[in-house]
Amino acid sequence: MLDMITVESVSKSYGRGQTAVDDVSFTAATGRVTGFLGPNGAGKSTTMRIIVGLTPPTSGTATVDGRRFTDLPNPGLEVGVLLDASAQHAGRSGHEILTVAQRTMGLPRTRVKEMLDLVSLTSHEADRRVRDYSLGMRQRLGIATALLGDPQVLILDEPANGLDPAGIRWMRDLLRGFADSGGTVLLSSHLLHEIEVIADDLVVIGNGRIVAQGTKASLLAAAGTVVRARDAAALAQAMERAGLAITAHPDGSVHTDAAPDQVGEVALAAHLVLTELRAADGAGLEEMFLELTADTQREGAAA
Amino acid sequence: MSTTVLSTPTSESSPGATTVVERRRPAPAPIPLTRIIGVELRKMFDTRSGFWLMASIVITSVLATAAIIVFAPDDQLTFDNFAAAIGAPMTVILPMIGILAVTSEWSQRSGLTTFTLLPRRGRVLGAKLLAAIAVGVVSMVVALVVGVLGTLIGSAIAGVDPVWNVSAAHFLLIVLGSVLGMLFGFMLGLVIRNSAGAIVTYFVYTLVLPPLLGLLASTQHWFANLQPWVDYNFAQRPLFDGSLSGQQWQHLGVSAVLWFVLPMAAGLFIVRRAEVK
Ligand SMILES: Nc1ncnc2c1ncn2[C@@H]1O[C@H](COP(=O)(O)OP(=O)(O)OP(=O)(O)O)[C@@H](O)[C@H]1O
Ligand SMILES: [Mg+2]
């Protein structure tokens, strides 16, 4: 395992004190899928654009395999990039867009058809102009463009956008296979569930700052416990008396950072009947995501 | 659209890489400029609008020639009249090609992919410039052929001898004038980076500005002397008439620095640093 993408103290401000990315540092390693998670406007796309040299950072550096992206001799062969699937000349056909990329990279022409097959765009669809593509078709075309040069690194901004469930499943398998064969994947999403099933490592960003990062396992472990009792109010009281920080939810469940066995002991001592006791997994991560970004997300800390 | 679920989707694209290993490969060769020029030429033709813009060069040439044959009196069926009739639409179409070669990357946002695959933007723009010049020169050769045919056919129909009153040197000056017009469009595209904005600016520059500057020159003596040095449009006119004095070349050079070289340099400087979104 090797750090393939390295982002070091990258900041980007847009004048008038508008800071899109604020001192962001993280790495993405070979053989792993790194999920870049954050609410709308957190700075994910800006960071990714900085990595691929489309946006100059105000300060800091970003490298891929130890080199700045702009110094790569033929970047398409080393890094597959999908930032915005809609950013294509609407008058070109999907086939033509791939052909332009194939020629630029200097690849054999057969590669275009291979990629169209890989992303399940029929030749009839590929001959239509991109103007008439659905969002999911554009996304597939964008993924095909990213994979065209058989790169070792993928940088994908919300690649699941617009894909149908089967497409999402397909992409998940694709990225898993890519990472398992030694590739590096950095993908962003504002959908926690999306990232959670794919990613090995997580980088969580809120309001331009990194708020958490680590392996998914370690972040999940830090997510605490979900517990339910027949008498929810009594449980909440008992836990508070025991000094556990809790969040009680309207559905009767109680969330805490403490480990499940600690919670079990509290319930036993208070003679409470538990109906559920488990490590917070998916929901826990969601909790964490909402909490970590509570002061930055648009809906405020309503949760 | 059907979806195939592939469990090992990269197996075909990365043969042999079955374990989690470092995938070391030799560094790829840099992309040669000729390849970028080829791709940029292709991009000028591969959309319907691009294709018809190119086709319009041939179409307007033929229409202009036909109009001369039909409407001009017999003694006017000379090569210079054909050249002028064909040249007029060219001075509009070529700058449009120059503008769109640059602005489409921004207006259509395809620049996101272009500048990701080719992060050295100066090279891309250089390739676009060379591709545009190639298109300009080839268009002028097409115009030459159509003009020659028009003169032959026109004079044959009228039963007069064809009059070849445009010299090779004159033709080369016309080519230069047309390509300069195209490059001016290219420069506007680079500075403005928006198709509609650049096209409107181009027409303001070629249609609105000249009469205003002419008015100024006719009323203000000091400007009348200055105009050839600072009015690029004005300084280009002798190119189409077929001969330039030494001083007219100087006029052209000085006004080109003001109206073309400096803005082009500023545009390049900005574009190489600007954010591509
Ligand atoms: N050119 C710009 N000028 C001013 N502010 C900008 C500019 N580009 C981005 N921003 C701001 O930077 C912040 C980060 O934007 P960014 O697109 O990176 O967010 P994101 O995490 O990708 O969000 P989303 O999930 O909605 O895609 C936002 O507040 C945005 O308004
Ligand atoms: Mg975004």
XYZ file of C-alpha atoms and ligand atoms in Angstrom:
612
model
C 0.000 0.000 0.000
C 1.350 3.292 -1.113
C 0.101 6.835 -1.039
C -0.845 7.548 -4.612
C -2.716 10.813 -4.285
C -1.287 13.259 -1.794
C -3.006 16.510 -0.937
C -0.971 18.765 1.325
C -2.329 21.864 3.053
C -4.391 22.858 0.050
C -6.427 26.035 0.376
C -8.513 27.851 -2.177
C -10.213 31.154 -1.618
C -12.279 33.111 -4.072
C -11.750 36.637 -2.853
C -14.159 38.436 -0.523
C -13.115 36.004 2.191
C -14.931 33.174 0.410
C -12.842 30.131 1.312
C -13.907 27.035 -0.595
C -11.132 24.760 0.684
C -9.234 25.450 3.871
C -5.936 23.731 4.634
C -6.973 20.323 3.399
C -4.540 17.403 3.667
C -5.199 13.740 2.976
C -3.898 10.816 0.988
C -5.440 8.072 -1.109
C -3.584 4.779 -1.179
C -3.091 2.108 -3.807
C -5.374 -0.885 -3.578
C -8.001 1.108 -1.736
C -11.142 3.050 -2.445
C -11.024 6.389 -0.668
C -14.378 8.028 -0.169
C -14.479 11.817 -0.101
C -17.593 12.689 1.803
C -19.205 16.013 2.561
C -22.435 17.967 2.325
C -23.234 20.279 -0.595
C -20.736 23.055 -1.027
C -18.216 21.445 1.317
C -15.397 21.746 -1.186
C -15.168 18.239 -2.663
C -15.315 19.263 -6.301
C -12.972 22.177 -5.730
C -10.415 19.874 -4.101
C -10.668 17.403 -6.954
C -10.290 20.136 -9.545
C -7.179 21.289 -7.715
C -5.744 17.742 -7.799
C -6.136 17.532 -11.580
C -4.828 21.042 -12.182
C -8.041 22.649 -13.426
C -8.153 25.036 -10.495
C -4.949 26.600 -9.186
C -4.844 26.367 -5.373
C -4.277 29.532 -3.366
C -1.701 27.563 -1.400
C -0.606 23.979 -0.865
C 0.252 21.180 -3.262
C -1.434 18.128 -4.683
C 0.465 15.270 -6.310
C -0.375 12.016 -8.035
C 2.302 9.360 -7.719
C 4.696 12.028 -6.486
C 4.197 14.370 -9.439
C 1.960 17.327 -9.989
C -0.854 16.353 -12.324
C 0.141 19.061 -14.797
C 3.593 17.471 -15.081
C 2.236 14.106 -16.224
C 3.286 13.532 -19.852
C 0.023 11.845 -20.883
C -2.291 12.092 -17.866
C -5.119 10.071 -19.376
C -2.946 6.950 -19.299
C -2.200 7.350 -15.608
C -5.235 9.000 -14.054
C -8.855 8.538 -15.089
C -10.888 11.612 -14.231
C -14.620 12.226 -14.150
C -15.573 15.567 -12.675
C -18.774 16.582 -14.417
C -20.429 14.218 -16.854
C -22.473 17.049 -18.351
C -19.406 19.055 -19.306
C -19.252 17.844 -22.904
C -19.889 19.448 -26.247
C -23.612 18.744 -26.622
C -23.276 18.417 -30.374
C -20.836 15.486 -30.304
C -21.953 11.891 -30.167
C -20.811 9.698 -27.305
C -18.724 7.719 -29.753
C -17.068 10.886 -31.013
C -16.276 12.111 -27.508
C -14.535 8.841 -26.745
C -12.745 8.954 -30.096
C -11.395 12.433 -29.398
C -10.066 11.210 -26.036
C -8.685 8.010 -27.596
C -6.794 10.033 -30.213
C -5.498 12.493 -27.676
C -4.081 9.668 -25.567
C -2.765 7.862 -28.639
C -4.679 4.632 -28.040
C -5.800 2.025 -30.575
C -9.221 2.754 -32.062
C -10.663 -0.550 -30.806
C -10.458 0.848 -27.285
C -13.530 3.026 -27.904
C -15.808 0.077 -28.586
C -14.378 -1.838 -25.625
C -15.231 1.036 -23.305
C -18.726 1.475 -24.752
C -19.336 -2.217 -24.096
C -17.899 -1.942 -20.607
C -20.313 0.829 -19.622
C -23.207 -0.798 -21.515
C -23.850 1.937 -24.035
C -25.192 0.376 -27.218
C -23.723 1.457 -30.546
C -27.062 3.049 -31.370
C -26.880 5.132 -28.200
C -23.224 5.940 -28.799
C -24.078 7.468 -32.162
C -26.617 9.842 -30.677
C -25.574 13.328 -29.707
C -24.825 13.870 -26.039
C -27.447 16.645 -25.972
C -30.052 13.865 -26.038
C -28.441 11.692 -23.365
C -30.041 11.028 -20.018
C -28.037 11.880 -16.918
C -27.190 8.221 -16.363
C -26.012 7.799 -19.946
C -23.759 10.834 -19.597
C -22.392 9.386 -16.403
C -21.639 6.097 -18.147
C -19.923 7.960 -20.951
C -17.885 9.894 -18.397
C -16.845 6.663 -16.691
C -15.898 5.228 -20.088
C -13.732 8.294 -20.759
C -12.056 7.941 -17.371
C -11.274 4.247 -17.932
C -10.242 4.652 -21.565
C -6.511 5.007 -20.936
C -6.402 2.017 -18.558
C -5.181 4.258 -15.708
C -3.902 3.178 -12.289
C -5.744 5.988 -10.541
C -9.377 7.054 -10.726
C -10.664 10.418 -9.534
C -14.444 10.498 -9.728
C -16.732 13.290 -8.556
C -20.122 11.859 -7.610
C -19.936 9.089 -10.205
C -23.136 7.417 -9.016
C -25.188 10.515 -9.871
C -28.040 9.552 -12.113
C -27.199 5.856 -12.301
C -30.011 3.386 -11.813
C -29.712 0.788 -9.016
C -28.230 -1.793 -11.360
C -25.785 0.822 -12.616
C -24.763 1.742 -9.081
C -24.223 -1.897 -8.269
C -22.190 -2.327 -11.444
C -20.034 0.677 -10.647
C -19.455 -0.496 -7.109
C -18.176 -3.816 -8.419
C -16.103 -2.051 -11.004
C -14.395 0.185 -8.469
C -13.894 -2.710 -6.070
C -12.216 -4.740 -8.792
C -10.147 -1.754 -9.823
C -8.836 -1.227 -6.300
C -8.322 -4.938 -5.676
C -6.081 -5.126 -8.693
C -3.848 -2.437 -7.229
C -5.559 0.689 -8.460
C -6.289 3.809 -6.452
C -9.799 5.232 -6.342
C -10.788 8.604 -4.967
C -14.496 9.196 -5.228
C -16.676 11.867 -3.746
C -20.251 11.789 -2.666
C -22.630 13.623 -0.431
C -24.545 10.389 0.039
C -23.220 8.542 2.989
C -24.757 5.215 2.111
C -23.229 5.343 -1.320
C -19.707 5.845 0.034
C -20.111 3.479 2.931
C -20.627 0.404 0.785
C -17.717 1.139 -1.529
C -15.028 2.885 0.446
C -12.161 1.425 2.460
C -11.006 4.798 3.697
C -13.010 7.911 4.379
C -12.161 11.565 4.240
C -14.984 13.710 5.570
C -15.046 17.384 4.652
C -17.338 20.106 5.920
C -17.214 23.785 5.086
C -13.883 23.398 3.347
C -12.153 21.687 6.264
C -11.389 18.037 6.882
C -13.473 17.004 9.874
C -12.564 13.303 10.043
C -10.474 10.809 8.194
C -9.364 7.233 8.585
C -10.303 3.737 7.591
C -13.998 3.057 7.390
C -13.606 0.451 10.138
C -12.036 2.893 12.572
C -14.583 5.581 11.863
C -17.380 3.053 12.281
C -15.947 1.873 15.583
C -16.002 5.428 16.805
C -19.642 5.654 15.931
C -20.840 4.105 19.213
C -23.975 2.153 20.064
C -27.641 2.186 19.288
C -29.908 0.922 22.043
C -33.660 0.582 22.553
C -35.593 -0.337 25.685
C -39.221 -1.033 26.433
C -39.104 2.102 28.612
C -37.167 4.591 26.527
C -37.335 7.451 29.025
C -36.015 5.307 31.866
C -33.170 4.101 29.685
C -32.193 7.636 28.777
C -32.227 8.632 32.455
C -30.179 5.633 33.520
C -27.588 6.271 30.862
C -27.312 9.928 31.747
C -26.907 9.015 35.418
C -24.115 6.658 34.405
C -22.424 9.604 32.705
C -22.912 8.466 29.120
C -23.422 11.141 26.502
C -26.636 10.266 24.709
C -28.821 11.363 21.846
C -32.415 10.247 22.156
C -34.357 9.906 18.930
C -38.111 10.319 18.491
C -38.359 6.689 17.329
C -37.333 5.589 20.818
C -33.782 4.612 20.014
C -30.910 6.077 21.958
C -27.508 6.697 20.476
C -24.294 6.972 22.485
C -20.569 7.013 21.874
C -20.084 4.318 24.547
C -19.432 0.690 23.627
C -22.355 -1.804 23.613
C -21.127 -3.721 26.721
C -21.042 -0.508 28.778
C -24.618 0.227 27.752
C -25.603 -3.351 28.592
C -24.195 -2.977 32.101
C -26.131 0.243 32.666
C -29.353 -1.417 31.538
C -28.734 -4.459 33.726
C -28.083 -2.303 36.791
C -31.273 -0.336 36.139
C -33.284 -3.522 35.527
C -34.392 -2.341 32.113
C -35.615 -4.641 29.361
C -33.696 -3.936 26.165
C -35.363 -4.516 22.824
C -32.267 -3.692 20.806
C -28.566 -3.306 21.495
C -26.020 -3.030 18.717
C -22.934 -1.228 17.531
C -24.016 1.711 15.454
C -23.054 0.808 11.915
C -24.546 2.487 8.880
C -26.888 4.618 10.857
C -24.050 5.407 13.211
C -21.887 6.662 10.450
C -24.764 8.750 9.252
C -25.084 10.102 12.754
C -21.412 10.892 12.714
C -21.674 12.510 9.316
C -24.528 14.707 10.410
C -22.809 15.555 13.667
C -19.426 16.252 12.123
C -20.946 18.563 9.642
C -23.725 19.855 11.885
C -22.520 23.419 12.058
C -21.694 23.475 8.384
C -24.579 21.734 6.739
C -27.434 23.745 5.396
C -30.204 22.256 7.484
C -28.426 23.298 10.679
C -28.213 20.907 13.606
C -31.857 19.966 13.392
C -31.076 16.246 13.766
C -29.887 0.233 -21.910
C -28.893 -3.001 -20.279
C -26.464 -3.363 -17.482
C -23.948 -6.098 -17.192
C -22.719 -6.766 -13.721
C -19.043 -7.427 -13.964
C -17.391 -8.895 -10.944
C -13.844 -8.354 -12.158
C -14.339 -5.464 -14.486
C -10.739 -4.392 -14.717
C -9.387 -7.818 -15.511
C -9.430 -7.120 -19.208
C -7.975 -3.690 -18.882
C -5.183 -4.657 -16.533
C -3.995 -8.077 -17.520
C -1.967 -9.918 -14.947
C -2.775 -7.582 -12.095
C -4.599 -10.026 -9.902
C -3.182 -9.275 -6.494
C -2.926 -6.031 -4.626
C 0.388 -4.958 -5.962
C 1.950 -1.752 -6.964
C 1.226 -1.303 -10.630
C 4.446 0.154 -11.918
C 4.613 0.982 -15.559
C 7.093 2.893 -17.640
C 6.222 6.565 -17.833
C 4.180 7.246 -20.981
C 5.723 9.255 -23.793
C 4.667 12.892 -23.959
C 1.851 13.725 -26.384
C 3.351 15.141 -29.599
C 2.077 18.501 -30.814
C 1.149 17.046 -34.206
C -1.310 14.710 -32.494
C -2.924 17.586 -30.615
C -3.240 19.561 -33.865
C -4.884 16.531 -35.484
C -7.369 16.224 -32.628
C -8.135 19.944 -32.696
C -8.760 19.799 -36.459
C -11.109 16.894 -35.913
C -12.970 18.845 -33.231
C -13.585 21.668 -35.723
C -15.509 19.316 -38.003
C -17.146 16.739 -35.759
C -20.272 18.615 -34.704
C -23.131 19.592 -36.957
C -22.526 23.296 -36.372
C -18.795 22.894 -36.960
C -19.370 20.853 -40.077
C -21.789 23.356 -41.593
C -19.510 26.246 -40.718
C -16.777 24.532 -42.724
C -19.202 23.572 -45.475
C -20.401 27.173 -45.655
C -16.954 28.159 -46.931
C -17.521 26.059 -50.036
C -21.215 26.881 -50.263
C -20.809 30.673 -50.041
C -17.891 30.549 -52.495
C -20.019 28.758 -55.036
C -23.039 31.021 -54.417
C -20.941 34.178 -54.712
C -19.421 32.882 -57.959
C -22.821 31.988 -59.360
C -24.135 35.445 -58.455
C -21.315 37.153 -60.327
C -21.878 34.974 -63.393
C -25.607 35.705 -63.372
C -25.656 39.387 -62.430
C -22.357 40.980 -63.452
C -22.011 42.610 -66.882
C -19.757 40.732 -69.288
C -16.801 43.074 -68.936
C -16.917 42.580 -65.150
C -16.394 38.825 -65.325
C -12.782 39.290 -64.256
C -10.913 37.220 -61.737
C -10.556 40.074 -59.250
C -14.338 40.465 -59.063
C -14.759 36.772 -58.410
C -12.038 36.937 -55.784
C -13.717 39.898 -54.080
C -17.153 38.238 -54.091
C -15.781 35.029 -52.623
C -13.551 36.887 -50.192
C -16.387 38.832 -48.556
C -18.139 35.891 -46.848
C -14.738 34.396 -46.007
C -13.814 37.444 -43.951
C -16.844 36.647 -41.788
C -16.701 32.846 -41.701
C -12.989 32.432 -40.974
C -13.055 34.642 -37.856
C -16.103 32.690 -36.635
C -14.097 29.476 -36.991
C -11.247 31.108 -35.091
C -13.585 32.255 -32.314
C -15.407 28.938 -31.909
C -12.195 26.907 -31.919
C -11.429 28.514 -28.565
C -14.747 29.464 -27.017
C -16.463 26.086 -27.453
C -14.154 24.663 -24.774
C -15.721 27.139 -22.361
C -19.218 27.687 -23.698
C -19.742 23.949 -24.163
C -17.579 23.132 -21.128
C -15.676 20.470 -23.047
C -12.536 22.207 -21.765
C -12.972 20.224 -18.569
C -11.998 17.057 -20.440
C -9.604 18.730 -22.869
C -7.519 20.391 -20.181
C -7.586 17.301 -17.976
C -6.172 15.176 -20.789
C -3.808 17.988 -21.806
C -3.031 20.025 -18.699
C -0.455 22.193 -20.472
C -2.970 24.662 -21.797
C -0.468 26.695 -23.774
C 0.201 23.671 -25.986
C -3.506 23.075 -26.563
C -4.044 26.691 -27.539
C -0.956 26.636 -29.753
C -2.311 23.534 -31.485
C -5.684 25.221 -31.918
C -3.988 28.261 -33.422
C -2.030 26.150 -35.920
C -5.140 24.129 -36.774
C -7.071 27.358 -37.360
C -4.332 28.746 -39.616
C -4.321 25.481 -41.596
C -8.085 25.712 -42.055
C -7.747 29.370 -43.082
C -5.083 28.662 -45.706
C -6.903 25.626 -47.106
C -10.127 27.656 -47.292
C -8.350 30.300 -49.301
C -7.055 27.663 -51.691
C -10.617 26.360 -52.048
C -11.736 29.936 -52.750
C -8.958 30.266 -55.339
C -10.077 27.123 -57.150
C -13.730 28.203 -57.109
C -12.733 31.690 -58.310
C -10.684 30.247 -61.182
C -13.548 27.975 -62.211
C -15.981 30.891 -61.940
C -13.810 33.068 -64.182
C -13.430 30.285 -66.758
C -17.113 29.362 -66.756
C -18.325 32.960 -66.579
C -16.209 34.154 -69.465
C -17.021 31.040 -71.514
C -20.747 31.659 -71.054
C -20.347 35.327 -71.964
C -18.054 34.440 -74.841
C -15.240 36.710 -73.675
C -11.610 35.979 -72.861
C -10.977 35.255 -69.169
C -9.211 38.139 -67.450
C -6.573 37.074 -64.888
C -5.921 40.310 -63.114
C -4.888 39.036 -59.689
C -1.209 38.226 -59.330
C 0.170 35.455 -57.131
C 1.615 38.097 -54.819
C -1.776 39.774 -54.533
C -3.401 36.438 -53.749
C -0.852 35.785 -51.003
C -1.648 39.177 -49.466
C -5.356 38.336 -49.529
C -4.583 35.023 -47.810
C -2.584 36.907 -45.208
C -5.414 39.396 -44.674
C -7.981 36.619 -44.278
C -5.812 34.651 -41.876
C -5.142 37.797 -39.831
C -8.907 38.272 -39.567
C -9.232 34.690 -38.414
C -6.493 35.112 -35.835
C -8.191 38.250 -34.586
C -11.280 36.107 -33.965
C -9.097 33.539 -32.223
C -7.696 36.256 -29.978
C -11.199 37.514 -29.131
C -12.220 33.941 -28.298
C -9.253 33.590 -25.989
C -9.838 36.893 -24.205
C -13.636 36.609 -23.918
C -14.050 32.808 -23.722
C -17.725 32.980 -24.529
C -19.058 32.271 -28.026
C -21.836 34.861 -28.106
C -19.735 37.552 -26.444
C -16.791 37.037 -28.780
C -18.957 37.011 -31.911
C -20.767 40.200 -30.912
C -17.439 41.853 -30.111
C -16.117 40.799 -33.484
C -18.996 42.474 -35.308
C -18.700 45.598 -33.207
C -15.036 45.675 -34.142
C -15.564 45.137 -37.875
C -18.895 46.904 -38.467
C -19.393 49.538 -35.774
C -15.892 50.697 -35.004
C -14.588 51.543 -38.535
C -17.239 54.199 -39.370
C -16.792 55.750 -35.937
C -13.028 55.927 -36.340
C -13.526 57.230 -39.887
C -15.742 59.987 -38.542
C -13.171 60.833 -35.909
C -10.411 60.966 -38.525
C -12.442 63.243 -40.779
C -13.172 65.705 -38.009
C -10.004 65.548 -35.937
C -6.833 66.278 -37.807
C -4.534 64.795 -35.194
C -6.343 61.456 -35.424
C -6.231 61.354 -39.214
C -2.455 61.153 -39.003
C -2.518 58.679 -36.182
C -5.219 56.359 -37.511
C -3.085 54.116 -39.768
C -0.831 53.364 -36.790
C -3.543 52.533 -34.285
C -6.445 51.238 -36.406
C -5.795 47.566 -37.176
C -8.811 47.323 -39.483
C -7.643 50.344 -41.433
C -4.091 49.037 -41.669
C -5.296 45.664 -43.029
C -7.264 47.148 -45.918
C -4.293 47.536 -48.318
C -3.692 43.770 -48.036
C -6.852 43.149 -49.993
C -5.886 45.761 -52.588
C -2.767 43.806 -53.317
C 0.149 46.081 -52.528
C 1.626 47.635 -49.437
C 4.268 50.318 -49.184
C 7.010 49.965 -46.612
C 5.202 52.379 -44.375
C 1.927 50.466 -44.727
C 3.697 47.343 -43.512
C 4.854 49.365 -40.532
C 1.286 50.528 -39.923
C 0.148 46.938 -40.039
C 2.896 45.830 -37.641
C 2.337 48.571 -35.086
C -1.460 48.316 -35.062
C -1.188 44.513 -34.886
C 0.867 44.804 -31.713
C -1.836 46.973 -30.160
C -4.890 45.057 -31.336
C -3.612 41.530 -31.628
C -0.266 40.711 -30.015
C -0.842 42.390 -26.661
C -4.427 41.172 -26.102
C -3.378 37.694 -27.261
C -0.511 37.643 -24.763
C -2.831 38.838 -21.997
C -5.423 36.205 -22.974
C -2.819 33.429 -22.919
C -1.513 34.612 -19.576
C -5.008 34.606 -18.068
C -6.186 31.335 -19.591
C -3.158 29.418 -18.410
C -3.934 30.404 -14.841
C -7.708 30.631 -14.888
C -9.938 28.035 -13.334
C -11.668 25.669 -15.770
C -15.163 24.813 -14.570
N -15.671 30.248 -8.715
C -16.145 30.342 -7.467
N -16.325 31.541 -6.895
C -16.787 31.639 -5.644
N -17.081 30.582 -4.860
C -16.924 29.358 -5.374
C -16.439 29.173 -6.695
N -16.355 27.834 -6.917
C -16.784 27.234 -5.801
N -17.121 28.139 -4.862
C -17.607 27.846 -3.508
O -16.774 26.881 -2.951
C -17.511 26.026 -2.096
C -17.202 24.595 -2.411
O -17.777 24.225 -3.636
P -17.644 22.753 -4.233
O -18.241 22.765 -5.588
O -16.242 22.321 -4.121
O -18.547 21.905 -3.245
P -18.915 20.356 -3.273
O -18.416 19.772 -2.014
O -18.444 19.745 -4.531
O -20.505 20.376 -3.230
P -21.607 19.438 -3.941
O -21.822 18.250 -3.069
O -22.826 20.294 -3.969
O -21.097 19.105 -5.299
C -18.964 26.422 -2.250
O -19.334 27.199 -1.162
C -18.986 27.229 -3.516
O -19.986 28.210 -3.451
Mg -19.413 18.943 -6.219
